[in-house]
Amino acid sequence: PGADFLRDTLYTAMKAFLQRARKAAGTMMKNPKKMTVVMGNQASDLDSMVAAVVYSFFLHKISKAPDVEYSPVINIPRKHFGLRGEAAGAFASAGIDVNMVPFADEIDLKRLSEQNCLEVVLVDHNKLAATQDYLGPCVSGIIDHHKDEKAYVSTSRFRRIETVGSACTLVALQTLKEAPSLITPEIATLLQSVILLDTGNMNPEMKKGTPKDAQALKYLEQAGGVSSEKYGSLYSELMRRRNDISKLTSDELLIKDTKFGVVGGLKFGICGVPLELLQWIKRDEGFAEALASFQKEYELDVVVVMTVYNDSEGKFSRQLVVYGDQKGCVGGLAKGLESSNFDLKAIDVCINRDVVIPQENVFFRAYQQENVSSSRKQVMPMVKELLDKMEASKL
């Protein structure tokens, strides 16, 4: 009974926290007061979303400043949440009502930043996207697992950036150390779900999991989460939901899991798509038009698409596409990526006569990526480095 009472109390506390955060986000414009938002990156995969919710709850519970409001922000428009098939079920299983969590299009962070009452804690990224650069002076903390871009050093009270498999590993370990009572079995399972997804179920061939990820999984299991013998089935179910793209259009596939970046005057996007390239082209005759409209809508100079899938033998595989209408720039990027350690092998996407990539006015090149351990986490810094060199060569 004692454990059940504690669980119910924490469930009520999380619900009350999110209701309060939602209300505060809606009234801040009329009644500005100090607020700290915890926000993931603009791709907003499950790692970003869960880290934002759990870490904001953690900060709220340990806070000694009663005049400061805390809130997670899911860094996408609410209408895009449904594109992340694994997210709704994962949150529901943890008893978290996503309707109570503010999304990026429901809170005016720009106006709040101008009123000097906002602090921002970044999770699952350590440098803001160019479209949110105005928040730079507000960044007060970072919890992340990507390459350190050395940003916001002067404004941050803490910068915990470690090359682990998942940002939720860092969130889990800190919460378990400083406020272990906040980790209910449901929250433990939610955090485990993210870590398993981000590390490929700790598959050594994928080279994503680290000893700290394994440590977090073990401690979360001890806190009432899923037992290790059930990791495989949990991971499979999460991947099934994530990869169920049967009803998504090409436009939705391209925005479903995308990170944007700017280098000098060049804007780029890297899209993660769980579908083999030829299957994608065969199922959608509007593939070429979707690429063109995506580039135009987001005003991109370069589009990189990274596909992930299991081949006919069940082997985890990756492909990479470089696309854009500035042939010199995009061609230069492709050449640089070909010389990287991603082990790219050009493939002929042999599009049938009904589906034609407009080769004459765009650059399009597709590759099989033999080095499957290199994810967007490795590709994005390389794209930035190559584009930076191209920009520098113009000077």
Short mmCIF file of N, CA and C in Angstrom, two decimals, residues 2 12 25 35 57 71 82 92 99 105 189-190 208 210 217-218 260 268 287 297 326 349-350 357:
data_model
loop_
_atom_site.label_atom_id
_atom_site.label_comp_id
_atom_site.label_asym_id
_atom_site.label_seq_id
_atom_site.Cartn_x
_atom_site.Cartn_y
_atom_site.Cartn_z
N GLY A 2 1.98 1.22 0.75
CA GLY A 2 2.85 2.38 0.81
C GLY A 2 3.39 2.75 -0.55
N THR A 12 -0.15 12.18 -9.38
CA THR A 12 -0.93 13.41 -9.17
C THR A 12 -0.02 14.64 -9.26
N ALA A 25 2.13 28.89 -19.25
CA ALA A 25 2.52 29.19 -20.63
C ALA A 25 1.46 30.03 -21.33
N MET A 35 10.25 32.49 -15.63
CA MET A 35 9.91 31.15 -16.11
C MET A 35 11.14 30.47 -16.67
N PHE A 57 10.18 18.59 -14.74
CA PHE A 57 9.53 18.14 -13.50
C PHE A 57 10.56 18.03 -12.37
N SER A 71 8.47 24.75 -17.05
CA SER A 71 7.61 24.13 -18.06
C SER A 71 8.45 23.42 -19.12
N GLY A 82 1.53 13.85 -34.08
CA GLY A 82 0.95 12.60 -34.56
C GLY A 82 1.84 11.85 -35.54
N ALA A 92 1.38 7.87 -22.92
CA ALA A 92 0.15 7.37 -22.30
C ALA A 92 0.44 6.27 -21.29
N ASN A 99 -1.66 16.50 -23.89
CA ASN A 99 -2.47 17.70 -24.09
C ASN A 99 -2.10 18.80 -23.09
N ASP A 105 4.45 26.03 -30.90
CA ASP A 105 3.54 27.00 -31.52
C ASP A 105 2.48 27.51 -30.55
N THR A 189 10.11 3.23 -16.89
CA THR A 189 9.88 2.52 -18.16
C THR A 189 9.93 3.49 -19.34
N LEU A 190 9.39 4.69 -19.15
CA LEU A 190 9.42 5.70 -20.21
C LEU A 190 10.87 6.06 -20.56
N LYS A 208 26.25 2.42 -30.47
CA LYS A 208 25.58 3.60 -29.91
C LYS A 208 25.54 3.57 -28.39
N THR A 210 26.61 3.01 -24.52
CA THR A 210 27.84 3.19 -23.74
C THR A 210 27.63 2.59 -22.36
N LEU A 217 19.99 2.05 -17.57
CA LEU A 217 18.97 1.01 -17.76
C LEU A 217 18.86 0.12 -16.52
N LYS A 218 20.02 -0.24 -15.96
CA LYS A 218 20.03 -1.10 -14.77
C LYS A 218 19.38 -0.40 -13.58
N PHE A 260 17.40 21.06 -38.70
CA PHE A 260 17.84 22.12 -39.60
C PHE A 260 19.11 22.77 -39.06
N PHE A 268 20.45 24.22 -44.34
CA PHE A 268 20.31 22.82 -44.72
C PHE A 268 19.37 22.10 -43.76
N PHE A 287 7.31 11.66 -55.22
CA PHE A 287 8.55 11.74 -54.44
C PHE A 287 9.39 12.96 -54.84
N GLU A 297 9.74 25.18 -49.25
CA GLU A 297 8.98 25.63 -48.08
C GLU A 297 9.89 26.08 -46.94
N GLN A 326 21.23 24.12 -56.08
CA GLN A 326 22.49 24.84 -56.31
C GLN A 326 23.57 23.78 -56.54
N VAL A 349 19.34 4.97 -58.49
CA VAL A 349 17.96 4.85 -58.03
C VAL A 349 17.00 4.61 -59.18
N CYS A 350 17.50 4.39 -60.32
CA CYS A 350 16.78 3.89 -61.48
C CYS A 350 15.27 4.10 -61.38
N ILE A 357 13.26 12.10 -61.42
CA ILE A 357 13.91 13.21 -60.70
C ILE A 357 14.33 14.23 -61.76
#
